[in-house]
Tab-separated table of C-alpha atoms and ligand atoms in Angstrom:
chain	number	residue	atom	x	y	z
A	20	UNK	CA	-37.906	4.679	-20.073
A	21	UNK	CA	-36.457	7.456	-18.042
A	22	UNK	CA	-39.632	8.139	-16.032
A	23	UNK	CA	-40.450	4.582	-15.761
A	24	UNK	CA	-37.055	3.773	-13.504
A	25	UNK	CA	-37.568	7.524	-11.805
A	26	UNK	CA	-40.967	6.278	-10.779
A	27	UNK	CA	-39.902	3.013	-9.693
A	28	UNK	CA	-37.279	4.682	-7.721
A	29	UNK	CA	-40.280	7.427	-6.175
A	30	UNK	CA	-42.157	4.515	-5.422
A	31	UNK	CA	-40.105	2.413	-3.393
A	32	UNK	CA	-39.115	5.750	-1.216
A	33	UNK	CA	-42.566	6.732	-0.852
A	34	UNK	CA	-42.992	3.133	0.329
A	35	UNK	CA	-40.413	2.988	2.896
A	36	UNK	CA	-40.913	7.090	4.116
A	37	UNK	CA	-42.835	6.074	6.910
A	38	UNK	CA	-40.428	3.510	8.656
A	39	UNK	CA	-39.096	5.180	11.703
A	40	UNK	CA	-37.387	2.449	13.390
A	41	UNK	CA	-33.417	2.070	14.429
A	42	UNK	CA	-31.671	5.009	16.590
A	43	UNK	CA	-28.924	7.503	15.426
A	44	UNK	CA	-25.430	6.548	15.692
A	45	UNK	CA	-25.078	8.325	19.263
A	46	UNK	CA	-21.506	6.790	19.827
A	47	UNK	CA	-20.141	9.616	18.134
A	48	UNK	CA	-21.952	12.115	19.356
A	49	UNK	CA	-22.074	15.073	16.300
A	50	UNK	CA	-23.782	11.981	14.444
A	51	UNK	CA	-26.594	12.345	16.788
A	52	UNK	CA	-27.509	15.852	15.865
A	53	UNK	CA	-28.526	14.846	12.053
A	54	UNK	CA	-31.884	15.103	11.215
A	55	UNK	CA	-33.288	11.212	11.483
A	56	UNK	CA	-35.733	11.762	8.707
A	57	UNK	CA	-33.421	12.619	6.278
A	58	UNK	CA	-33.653	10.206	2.955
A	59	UNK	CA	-32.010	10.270	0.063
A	60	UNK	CA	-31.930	7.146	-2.476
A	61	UNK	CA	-29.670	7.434	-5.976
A	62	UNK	CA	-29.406	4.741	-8.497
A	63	UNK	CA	-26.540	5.451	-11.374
A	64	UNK	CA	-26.442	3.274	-14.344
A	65	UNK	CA	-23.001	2.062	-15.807
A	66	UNK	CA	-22.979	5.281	-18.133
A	67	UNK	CA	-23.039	7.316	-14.957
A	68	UNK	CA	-26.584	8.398	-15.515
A	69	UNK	CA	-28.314	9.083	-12.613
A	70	UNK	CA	-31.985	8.895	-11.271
A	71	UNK	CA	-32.364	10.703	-7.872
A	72	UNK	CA	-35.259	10.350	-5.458
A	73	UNK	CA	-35.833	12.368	-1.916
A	74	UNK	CA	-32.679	13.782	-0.261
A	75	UNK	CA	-30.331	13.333	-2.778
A	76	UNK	CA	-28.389	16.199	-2.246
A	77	UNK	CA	-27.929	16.106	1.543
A	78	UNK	CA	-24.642	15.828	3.029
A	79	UNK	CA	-23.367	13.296	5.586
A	80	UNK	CA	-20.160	11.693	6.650
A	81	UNK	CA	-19.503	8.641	4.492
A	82	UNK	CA	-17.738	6.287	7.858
A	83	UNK	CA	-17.475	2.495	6.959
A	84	UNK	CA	-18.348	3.294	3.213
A	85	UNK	CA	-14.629	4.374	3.259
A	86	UNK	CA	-13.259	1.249	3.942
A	87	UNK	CA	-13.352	-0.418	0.737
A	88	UNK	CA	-12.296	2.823	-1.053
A	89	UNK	CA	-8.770	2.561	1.122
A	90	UNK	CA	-8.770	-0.907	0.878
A	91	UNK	CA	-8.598	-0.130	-3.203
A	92	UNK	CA	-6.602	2.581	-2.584
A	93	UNK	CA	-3.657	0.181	-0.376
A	94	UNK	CA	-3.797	-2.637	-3.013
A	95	UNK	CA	-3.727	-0.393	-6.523
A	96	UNK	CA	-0.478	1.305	-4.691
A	97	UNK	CA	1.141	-1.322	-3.357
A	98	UNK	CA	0.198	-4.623	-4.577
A	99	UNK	CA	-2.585	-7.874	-3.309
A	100	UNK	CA	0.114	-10.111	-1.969
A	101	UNK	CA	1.702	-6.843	0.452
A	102	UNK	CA	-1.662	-5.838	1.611
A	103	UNK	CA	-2.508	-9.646	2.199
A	104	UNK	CA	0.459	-10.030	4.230
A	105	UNK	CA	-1.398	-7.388	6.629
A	106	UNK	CA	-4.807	-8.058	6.105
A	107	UNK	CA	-7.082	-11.275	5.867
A	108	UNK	CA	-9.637	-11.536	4.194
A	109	UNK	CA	-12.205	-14.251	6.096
A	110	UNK	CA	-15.576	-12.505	7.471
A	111	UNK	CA	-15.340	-12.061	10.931
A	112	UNK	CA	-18.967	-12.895	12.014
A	113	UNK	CA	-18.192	-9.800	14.705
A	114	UNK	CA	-19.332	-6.363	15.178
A	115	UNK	CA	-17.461	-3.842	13.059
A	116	UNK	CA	-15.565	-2.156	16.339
A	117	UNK	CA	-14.806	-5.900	17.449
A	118	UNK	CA	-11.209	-5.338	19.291
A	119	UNK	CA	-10.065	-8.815	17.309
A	120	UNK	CA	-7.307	-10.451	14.641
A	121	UNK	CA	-7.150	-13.738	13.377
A	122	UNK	CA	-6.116	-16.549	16.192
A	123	UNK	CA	-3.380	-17.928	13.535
A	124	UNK	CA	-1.967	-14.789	11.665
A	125	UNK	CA	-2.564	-12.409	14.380
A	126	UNK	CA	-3.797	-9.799	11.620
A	127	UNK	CA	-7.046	-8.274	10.826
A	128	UNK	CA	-9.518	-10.542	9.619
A	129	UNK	CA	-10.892	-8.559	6.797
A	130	UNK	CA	-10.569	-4.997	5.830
A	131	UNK	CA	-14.100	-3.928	6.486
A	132	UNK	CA	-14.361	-4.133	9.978
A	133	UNK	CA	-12.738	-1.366	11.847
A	134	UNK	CA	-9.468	-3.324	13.066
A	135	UNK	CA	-8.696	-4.070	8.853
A	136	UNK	CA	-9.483	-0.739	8.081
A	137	UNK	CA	-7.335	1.037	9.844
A	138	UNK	CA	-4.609	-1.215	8.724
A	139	UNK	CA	-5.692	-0.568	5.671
A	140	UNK	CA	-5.225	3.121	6.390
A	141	UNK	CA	-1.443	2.648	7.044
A	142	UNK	CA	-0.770	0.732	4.076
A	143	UNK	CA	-1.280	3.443	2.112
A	144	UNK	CA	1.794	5.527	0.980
A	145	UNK	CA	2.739	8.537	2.589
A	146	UNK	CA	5.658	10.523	3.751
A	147	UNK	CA	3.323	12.140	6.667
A	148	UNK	CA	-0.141	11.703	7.704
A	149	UNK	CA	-1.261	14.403	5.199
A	150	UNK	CA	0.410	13.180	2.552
A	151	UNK	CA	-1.589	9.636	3.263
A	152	UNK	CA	-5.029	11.753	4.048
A	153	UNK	CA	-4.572	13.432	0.732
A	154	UNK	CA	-3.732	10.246	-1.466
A	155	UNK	CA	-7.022	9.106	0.143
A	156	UNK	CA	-9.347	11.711	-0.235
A	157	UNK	CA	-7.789	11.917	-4.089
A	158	UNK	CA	-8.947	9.010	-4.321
A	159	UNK	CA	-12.191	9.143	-3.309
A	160	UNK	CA	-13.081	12.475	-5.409
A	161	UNK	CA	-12.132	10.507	-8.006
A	162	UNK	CA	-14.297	7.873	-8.027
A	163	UNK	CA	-17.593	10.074	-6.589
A	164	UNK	CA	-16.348	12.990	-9.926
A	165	UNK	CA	-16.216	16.127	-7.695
A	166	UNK	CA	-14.024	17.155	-5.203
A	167	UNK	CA	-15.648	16.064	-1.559
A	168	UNK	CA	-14.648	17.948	1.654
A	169	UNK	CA	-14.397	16.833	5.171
A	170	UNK	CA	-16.997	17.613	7.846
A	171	UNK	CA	-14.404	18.913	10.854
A	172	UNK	CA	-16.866	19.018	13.271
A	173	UNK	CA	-17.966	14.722	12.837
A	174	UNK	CA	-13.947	14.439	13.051
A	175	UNK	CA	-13.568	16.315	16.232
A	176	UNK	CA	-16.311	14.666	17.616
A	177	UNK	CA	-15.391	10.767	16.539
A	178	UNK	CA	-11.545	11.718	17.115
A	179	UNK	CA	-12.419	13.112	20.989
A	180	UNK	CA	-14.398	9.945	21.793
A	181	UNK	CA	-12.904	7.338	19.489
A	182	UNK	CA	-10.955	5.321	22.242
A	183	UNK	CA	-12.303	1.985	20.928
A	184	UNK	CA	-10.678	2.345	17.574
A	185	UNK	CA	-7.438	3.350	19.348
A	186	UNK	CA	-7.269	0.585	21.418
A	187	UNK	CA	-7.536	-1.773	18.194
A	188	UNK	CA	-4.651	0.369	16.676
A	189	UNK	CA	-2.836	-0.038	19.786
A	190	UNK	CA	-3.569	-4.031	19.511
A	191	UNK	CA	-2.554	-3.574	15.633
A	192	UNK	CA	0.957	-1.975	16.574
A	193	UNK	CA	1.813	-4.498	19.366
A	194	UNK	CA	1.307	-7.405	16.636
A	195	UNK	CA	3.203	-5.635	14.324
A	196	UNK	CA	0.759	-5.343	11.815
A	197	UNK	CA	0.861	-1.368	12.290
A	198	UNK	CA	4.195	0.533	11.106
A	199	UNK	CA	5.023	3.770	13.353
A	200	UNK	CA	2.321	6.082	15.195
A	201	UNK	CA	-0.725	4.509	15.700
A	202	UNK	CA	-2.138	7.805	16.320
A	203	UNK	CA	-1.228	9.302	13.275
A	204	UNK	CA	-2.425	6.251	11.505
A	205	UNK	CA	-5.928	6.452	13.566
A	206	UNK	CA	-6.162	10.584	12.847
A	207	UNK	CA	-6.091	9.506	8.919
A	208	UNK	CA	-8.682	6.957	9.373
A	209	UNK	CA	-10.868	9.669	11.636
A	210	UNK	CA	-10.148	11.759	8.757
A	211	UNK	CA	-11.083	9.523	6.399
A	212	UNK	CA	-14.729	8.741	8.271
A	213	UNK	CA	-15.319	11.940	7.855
A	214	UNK	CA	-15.393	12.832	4.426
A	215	UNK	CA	-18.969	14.768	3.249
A	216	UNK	CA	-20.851	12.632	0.773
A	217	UNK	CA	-24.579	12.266	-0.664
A	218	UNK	CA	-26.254	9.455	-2.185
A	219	UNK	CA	-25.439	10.573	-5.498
A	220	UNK	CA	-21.633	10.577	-4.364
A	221	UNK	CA	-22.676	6.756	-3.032
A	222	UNK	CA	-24.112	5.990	-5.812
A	223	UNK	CA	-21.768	6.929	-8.446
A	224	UNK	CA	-18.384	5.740	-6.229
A	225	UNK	CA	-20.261	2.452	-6.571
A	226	UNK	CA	-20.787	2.656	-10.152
A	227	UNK	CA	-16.939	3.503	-10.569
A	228	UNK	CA	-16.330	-0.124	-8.970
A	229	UNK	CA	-19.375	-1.473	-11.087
A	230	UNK	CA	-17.295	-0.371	-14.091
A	231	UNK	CA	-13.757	-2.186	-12.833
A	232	UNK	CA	-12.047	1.521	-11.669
A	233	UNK	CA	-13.334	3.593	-14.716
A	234	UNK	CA	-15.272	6.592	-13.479
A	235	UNK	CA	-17.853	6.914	-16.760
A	236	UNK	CA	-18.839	10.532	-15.776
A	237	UNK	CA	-15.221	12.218	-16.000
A	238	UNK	CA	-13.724	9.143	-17.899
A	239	UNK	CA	-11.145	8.850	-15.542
A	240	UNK	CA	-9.317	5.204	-14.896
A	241	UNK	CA	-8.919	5.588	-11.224
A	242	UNK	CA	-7.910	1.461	-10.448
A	243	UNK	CA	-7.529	-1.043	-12.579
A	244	UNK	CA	-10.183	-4.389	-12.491
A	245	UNK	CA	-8.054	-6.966	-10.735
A	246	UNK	CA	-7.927	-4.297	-7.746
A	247	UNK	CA	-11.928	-3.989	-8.111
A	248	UNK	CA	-12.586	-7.722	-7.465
A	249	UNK	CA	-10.938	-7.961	-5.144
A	250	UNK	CA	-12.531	-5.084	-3.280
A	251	UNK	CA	-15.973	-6.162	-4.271
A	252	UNK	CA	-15.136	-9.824	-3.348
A	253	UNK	CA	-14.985	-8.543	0.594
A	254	UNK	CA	-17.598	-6.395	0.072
A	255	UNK	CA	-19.794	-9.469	-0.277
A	256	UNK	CA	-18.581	-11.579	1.831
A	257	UNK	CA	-17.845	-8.891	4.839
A	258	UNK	CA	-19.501	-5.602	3.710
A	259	UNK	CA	-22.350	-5.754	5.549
A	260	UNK	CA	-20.604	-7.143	8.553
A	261	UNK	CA	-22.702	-9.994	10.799
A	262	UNK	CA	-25.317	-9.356	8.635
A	263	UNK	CA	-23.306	-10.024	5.182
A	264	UNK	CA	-24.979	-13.405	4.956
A	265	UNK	CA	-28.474	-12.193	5.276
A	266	UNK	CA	-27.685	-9.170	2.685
A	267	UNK	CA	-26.192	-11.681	-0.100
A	268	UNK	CA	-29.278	-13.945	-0.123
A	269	UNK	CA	-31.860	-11.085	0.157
A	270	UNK	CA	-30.046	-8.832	-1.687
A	271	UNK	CA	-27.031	-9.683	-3.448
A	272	UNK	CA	-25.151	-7.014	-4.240
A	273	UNK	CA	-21.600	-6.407	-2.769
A	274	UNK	CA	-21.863	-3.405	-0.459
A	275	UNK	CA	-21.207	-1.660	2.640
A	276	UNK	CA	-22.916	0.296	5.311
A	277	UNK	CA	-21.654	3.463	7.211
A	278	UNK	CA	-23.009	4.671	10.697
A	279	UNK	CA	-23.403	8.020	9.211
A	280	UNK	CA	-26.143	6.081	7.220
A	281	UNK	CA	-25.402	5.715	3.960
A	282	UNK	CA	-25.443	2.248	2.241
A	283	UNK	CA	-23.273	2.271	-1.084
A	284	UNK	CA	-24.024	-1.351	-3.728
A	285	UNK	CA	-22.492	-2.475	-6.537
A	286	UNK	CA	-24.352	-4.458	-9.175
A	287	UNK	CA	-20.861	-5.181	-11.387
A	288	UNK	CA	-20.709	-4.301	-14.539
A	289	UNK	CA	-24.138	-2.791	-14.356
A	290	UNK	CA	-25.049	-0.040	-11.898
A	291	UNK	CA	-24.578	1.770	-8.350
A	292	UNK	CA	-26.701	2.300	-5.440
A	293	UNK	CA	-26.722	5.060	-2.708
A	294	UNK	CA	-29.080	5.374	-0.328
A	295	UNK	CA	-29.159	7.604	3.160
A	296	UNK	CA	-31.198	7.051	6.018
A	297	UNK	CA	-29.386	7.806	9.473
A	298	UNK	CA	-32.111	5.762	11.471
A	299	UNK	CA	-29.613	2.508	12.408
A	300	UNK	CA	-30.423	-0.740	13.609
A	301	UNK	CA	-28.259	-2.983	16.246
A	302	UNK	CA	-25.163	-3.604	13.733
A	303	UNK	CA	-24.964	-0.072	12.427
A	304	UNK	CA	-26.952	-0.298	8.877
A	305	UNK	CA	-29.392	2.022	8.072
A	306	UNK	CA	-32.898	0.504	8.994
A	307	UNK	CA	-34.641	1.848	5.994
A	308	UNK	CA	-31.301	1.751	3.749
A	309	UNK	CA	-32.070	-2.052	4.379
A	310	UNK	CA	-35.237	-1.923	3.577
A	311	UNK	CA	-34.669	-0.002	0.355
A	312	UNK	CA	-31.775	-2.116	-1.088
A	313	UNK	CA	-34.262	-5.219	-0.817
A	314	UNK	CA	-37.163	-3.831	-2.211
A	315	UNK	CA	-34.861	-2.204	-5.274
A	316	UNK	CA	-33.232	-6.300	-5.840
A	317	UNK	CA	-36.676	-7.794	-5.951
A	318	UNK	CA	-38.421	-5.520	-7.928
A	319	UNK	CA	-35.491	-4.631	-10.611
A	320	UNK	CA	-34.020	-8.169	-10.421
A	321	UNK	CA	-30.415	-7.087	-9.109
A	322	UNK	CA	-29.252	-9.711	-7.246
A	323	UNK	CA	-25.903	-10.672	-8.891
A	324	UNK	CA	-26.363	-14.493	-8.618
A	325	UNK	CA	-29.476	-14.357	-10.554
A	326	UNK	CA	-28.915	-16.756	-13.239
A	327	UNK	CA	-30.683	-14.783	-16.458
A	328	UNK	CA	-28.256	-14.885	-19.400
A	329	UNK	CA	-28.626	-18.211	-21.803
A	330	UNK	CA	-25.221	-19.330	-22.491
A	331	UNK	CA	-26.306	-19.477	-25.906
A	332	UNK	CA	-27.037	-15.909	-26.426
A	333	UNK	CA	-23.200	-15.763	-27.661
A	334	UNK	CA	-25.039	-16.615	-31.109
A	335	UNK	CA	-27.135	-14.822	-32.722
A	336	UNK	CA	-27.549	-17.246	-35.570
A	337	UNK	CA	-26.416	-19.757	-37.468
A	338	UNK	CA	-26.805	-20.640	-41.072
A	339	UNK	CA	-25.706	-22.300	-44.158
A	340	UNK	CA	-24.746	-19.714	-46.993
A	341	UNK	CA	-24.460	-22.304	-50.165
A	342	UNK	CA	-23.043	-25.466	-49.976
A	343	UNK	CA	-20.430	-26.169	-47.700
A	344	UNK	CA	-20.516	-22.940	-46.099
A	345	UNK	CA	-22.363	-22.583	-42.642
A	346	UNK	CA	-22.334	-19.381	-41.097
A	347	UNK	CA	-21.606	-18.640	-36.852
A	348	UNK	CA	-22.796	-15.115	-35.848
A	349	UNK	CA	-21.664	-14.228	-32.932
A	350	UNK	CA	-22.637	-11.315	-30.932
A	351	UNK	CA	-22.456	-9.267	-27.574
A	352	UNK	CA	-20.197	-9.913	-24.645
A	353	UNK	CA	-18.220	-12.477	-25.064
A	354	UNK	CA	-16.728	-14.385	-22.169
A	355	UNK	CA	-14.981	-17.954	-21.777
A	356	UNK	CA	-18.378	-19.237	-21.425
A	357	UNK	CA	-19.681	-18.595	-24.954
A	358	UNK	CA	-16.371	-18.657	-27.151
A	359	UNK	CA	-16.744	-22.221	-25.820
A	360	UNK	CA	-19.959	-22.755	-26.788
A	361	UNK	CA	-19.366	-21.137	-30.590
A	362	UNK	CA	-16.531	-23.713	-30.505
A	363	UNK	CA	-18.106	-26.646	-29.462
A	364	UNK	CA	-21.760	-26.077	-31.789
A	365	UNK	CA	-19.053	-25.367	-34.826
A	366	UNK	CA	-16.696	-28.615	-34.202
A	367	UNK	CA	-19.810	-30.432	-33.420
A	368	UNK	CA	-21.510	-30.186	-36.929
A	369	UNK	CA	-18.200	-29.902	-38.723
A	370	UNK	CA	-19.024	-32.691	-41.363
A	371	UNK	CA	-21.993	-30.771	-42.560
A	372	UNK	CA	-19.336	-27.981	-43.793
A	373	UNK	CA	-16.338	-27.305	-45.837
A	374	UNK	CA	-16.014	-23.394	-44.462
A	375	UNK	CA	-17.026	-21.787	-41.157
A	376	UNK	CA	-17.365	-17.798	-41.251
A	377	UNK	CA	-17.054	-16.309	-38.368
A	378	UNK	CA	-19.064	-13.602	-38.081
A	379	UNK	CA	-18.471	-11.311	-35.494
A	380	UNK	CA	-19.287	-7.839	-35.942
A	381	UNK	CA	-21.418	-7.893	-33.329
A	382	UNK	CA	-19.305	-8.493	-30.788
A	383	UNK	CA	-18.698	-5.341	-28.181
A	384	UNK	CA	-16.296	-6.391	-25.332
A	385	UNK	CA	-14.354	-10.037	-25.385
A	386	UNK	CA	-11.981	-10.942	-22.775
A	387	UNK	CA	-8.466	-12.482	-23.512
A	388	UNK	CA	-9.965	-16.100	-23.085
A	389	UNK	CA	-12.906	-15.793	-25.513
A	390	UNK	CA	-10.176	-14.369	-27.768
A	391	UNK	CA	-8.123	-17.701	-27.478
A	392	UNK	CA	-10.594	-19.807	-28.322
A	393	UNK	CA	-12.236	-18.407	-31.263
A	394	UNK	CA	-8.783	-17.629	-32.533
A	395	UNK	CA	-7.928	-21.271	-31.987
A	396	UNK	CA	-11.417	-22.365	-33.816
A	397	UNK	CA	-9.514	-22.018	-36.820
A	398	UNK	CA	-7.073	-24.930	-35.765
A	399	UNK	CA	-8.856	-27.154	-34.223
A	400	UNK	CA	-11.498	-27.182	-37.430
A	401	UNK	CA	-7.981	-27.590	-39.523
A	402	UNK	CA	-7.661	-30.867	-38.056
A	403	UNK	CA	-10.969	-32.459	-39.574
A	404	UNK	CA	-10.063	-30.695	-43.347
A	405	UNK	CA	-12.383	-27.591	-42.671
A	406	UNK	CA	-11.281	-24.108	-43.764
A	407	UNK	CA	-12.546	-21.077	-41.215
A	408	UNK	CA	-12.624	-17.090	-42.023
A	409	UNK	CA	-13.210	-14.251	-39.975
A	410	UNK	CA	-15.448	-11.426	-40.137
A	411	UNK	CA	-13.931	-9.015	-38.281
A	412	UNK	CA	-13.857	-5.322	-39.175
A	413	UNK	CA	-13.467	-4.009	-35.899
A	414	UNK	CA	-10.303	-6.104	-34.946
A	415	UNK	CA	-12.380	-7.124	-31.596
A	416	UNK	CA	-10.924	-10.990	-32.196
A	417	UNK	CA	-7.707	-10.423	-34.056
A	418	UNK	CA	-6.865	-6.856	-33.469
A	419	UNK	CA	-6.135	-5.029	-36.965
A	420	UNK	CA	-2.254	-4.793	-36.500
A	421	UNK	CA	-2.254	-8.657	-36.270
A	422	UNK	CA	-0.978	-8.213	-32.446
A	423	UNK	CA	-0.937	-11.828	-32.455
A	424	UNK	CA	-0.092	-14.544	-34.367
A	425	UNK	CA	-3.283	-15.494	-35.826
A	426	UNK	CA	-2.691	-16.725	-39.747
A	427	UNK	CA	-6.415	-17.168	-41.212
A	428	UNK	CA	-8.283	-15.023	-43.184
A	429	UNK	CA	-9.697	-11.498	-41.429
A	430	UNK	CA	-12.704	-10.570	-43.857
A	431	UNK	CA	-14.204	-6.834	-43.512
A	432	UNK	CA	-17.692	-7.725	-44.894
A	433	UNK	CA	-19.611	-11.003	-44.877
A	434	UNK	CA	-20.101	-10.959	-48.008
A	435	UNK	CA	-16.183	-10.955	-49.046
A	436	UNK	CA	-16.232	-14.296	-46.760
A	437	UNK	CA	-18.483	-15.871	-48.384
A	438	UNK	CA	-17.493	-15.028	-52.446
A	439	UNK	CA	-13.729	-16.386	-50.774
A	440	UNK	CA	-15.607	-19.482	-49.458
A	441	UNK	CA	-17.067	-20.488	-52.694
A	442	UNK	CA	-14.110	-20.141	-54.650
A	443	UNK	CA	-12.634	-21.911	-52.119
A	444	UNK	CA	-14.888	-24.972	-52.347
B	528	LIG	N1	-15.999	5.813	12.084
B	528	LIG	C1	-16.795	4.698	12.530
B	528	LIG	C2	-16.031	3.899	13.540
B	528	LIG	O1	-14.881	3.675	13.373
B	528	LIG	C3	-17.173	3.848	11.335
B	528	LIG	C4	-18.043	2.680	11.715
B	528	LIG	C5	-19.062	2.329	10.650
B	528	LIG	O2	-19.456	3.170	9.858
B	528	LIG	O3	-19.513	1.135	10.601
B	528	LIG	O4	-16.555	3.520	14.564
């Protein structure tokens, strides 16, 4: 299995090695001396194993690929609704260095483009520009799982010539959305750009967001999963800049590009992607990055609106175990979507039954609603006469302290159910 997705993943490079197209980001001008050929394309899966093709290893400075990190980074510290109050969240349609904020609010219109970002930057808590830079760069170690360093020369060089992003913080400050220095705020976010990453780094700071904030390599919780969807919500919708409606529908993975040429996406709950090519094209994405991400969607299926899982796969079977006992086994992860569907197939055919079991010792993750409703199976079924148990070693639907205030019966073994059931009936 493990050569199959390493040849899949030598395949497609060897595929795209020969595009040349797109020019270096010369508007910084250190990111013009980088070799152009350099390619490096990583793909971790959710367990933070990774599969590595080409120039995985090489270093480069991570730029826009930062913004959602901060943007993470403002909310966990301080909260959605204060970092709303600064920030919008509406794709701009404009160029990333657009010198814009919204007509109405007269803030940023989303966090990726440079104007949010940097506003993003000051948000961030921080008795002194270090203090803020080293929050940030924390941050970021945490979710790549090894310490990352800055590359001082690509600062210098971006910080000398970066009078485009100080005239936005300038703007910023004059509509109030920027507190104090904007030039302290800006040296952060020049700091920030700067920060030395692979594709492998890309690749497994993605899968930290594909896992809600949980780094599965060190097993660190660096955010929390409300914080996550957020972040991945504008990387869909503004990640990829002008070009974020093209990259949904070919793609469909939230992401976001960087000038130094990395691409970083996020297939939630599933995997990361990192891929370096420095060759850009006219919006600032990496020409063969492009390339790469769309060949990887197609061929592995990734897009994240493809509509694969049957609703019914929330059970496994069902079955009548003697008279007047019918059997629900319920398996996998279970969402609103399929605790509804277990309750609606059991209320459905509750005449041909005395006793449901519940069996669900196959289930691995539920959320909070799934948990309501098959906890609440058992009253709704009391209201047509019908008795329900649960099979439930694990505590995954009533947890084994009895948290909650479920009052049925919590079985260890099916079999227990179903010897209660018939003495029952
Ligand atoms: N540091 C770059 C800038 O502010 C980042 C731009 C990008 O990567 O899209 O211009």
């Amino acid at each position: 299995m493990a050569e199959l997705v390493q040849r899949y993943l030598d395949q497609i490079c060897a595929e795209h090695s020969g595009l040349h197209d797109g020019e270096l980001a010369g508007y910084i001008p250190e990111l013009a001396t980088v070799n152009p050929d350099g390619f490096g394309l990583t793909l971790s899966a959710s367990d933070g194993y990774v599969y590595e093709s080409g120039d995985t290893a090489v270093e480069f400075t991570i730029q826009s690929i930062s913004k959602p990190f901060t943007y993470a980074l403002a909310i966990d510290q301080i909260g959605e609704a204060a970092v709303d109050a600064r920030i919008g969240v509406e794709p701009s349609g404009e160029a990333f260095n657009e010198i814009s904020v919204d007509n109405v609010t007269k803030t940023p219109k989303n966090p990726m483009i440079n104007a949010g970002a940097i506003a993003a930057v000051s948000l961030v808590p921080g008795a002194d520009p270090d203090e803020r830079f080293a929050r940030i760069h924390d941050f970021y170690s945490a979710c790549a799982g090894r310490r990352l360093d800055i590359d001082q020369d690509v600062y210098t060089s971006e910080k000398s010539t970066g009078n485009r992003n100080r005239a936005i913080a300038y703007m910023l400050t004059s509509f109030g959305v920027l507190q104090g220095d904007p030039d302290e705020v800006l040296d952060v976010y020049f700091r920030q750009c700067s920060i030395k990453v692979t594709s492998t780094d890309l690749a497994r700071m993605a899968t930290t967001l594909a896992r809600g904030g949980f780094n599965p390599v060190t097993g660190q919780r660096v955010t929390d999963a409300p914080v996550v969807r957020r972040t991945l919500s504008v990387m869909v919708t503004c990640g990829m800049y002008e070009a974020a409606g093209d990259w949904v529908s070919a793609v469909g993975m939230p992401a976001k590009s960087g000038v130094g040429g990395g691409i970083a996406a996020v297939l939630p709950g599933q995997l990361g992607i990192g891929v370096y090519s420095p060759r850009l094209d006219a919006k600032g994405h990496s020409v063969r990055g492009v390339q790469v991400c769309r060949s990887l969607s197609a061929r592995l299926g990734l897009h994240f609106l493809t509509v694969s899982r049957e609703s019914s796969s929330a059970l496994r079977a069902v079955y009548d175990s003697g008279p007047g006992i019918r059997v629900y086994e319920i398996q996998g992860d279970l969402l609103f979507t399929g605790a509804e569907q277990v309750l609606r197939t059991a209320s459905r055919d509750c005449q041909d039954f005395d006793v449901a079991i519940l069996e669900a010792t196959g289930v691995d993750e539920i959320d909070d609603a799934a948990r309501a409703m098959l906890t609440g199976m058992r009253a709704s079924l009391a209201g047509a006469g019908k008795e329900t148990y649960l099979v439930d070693p694990d505590g995954r639907v009533v947890s084994t302290d009895r948290g909650g205030d479920y009052d049925g019966t919590v079985f260890r073994t099916l079999d227990e159910a179903i010897s209660a059931a018939r003495q029952l009936i």
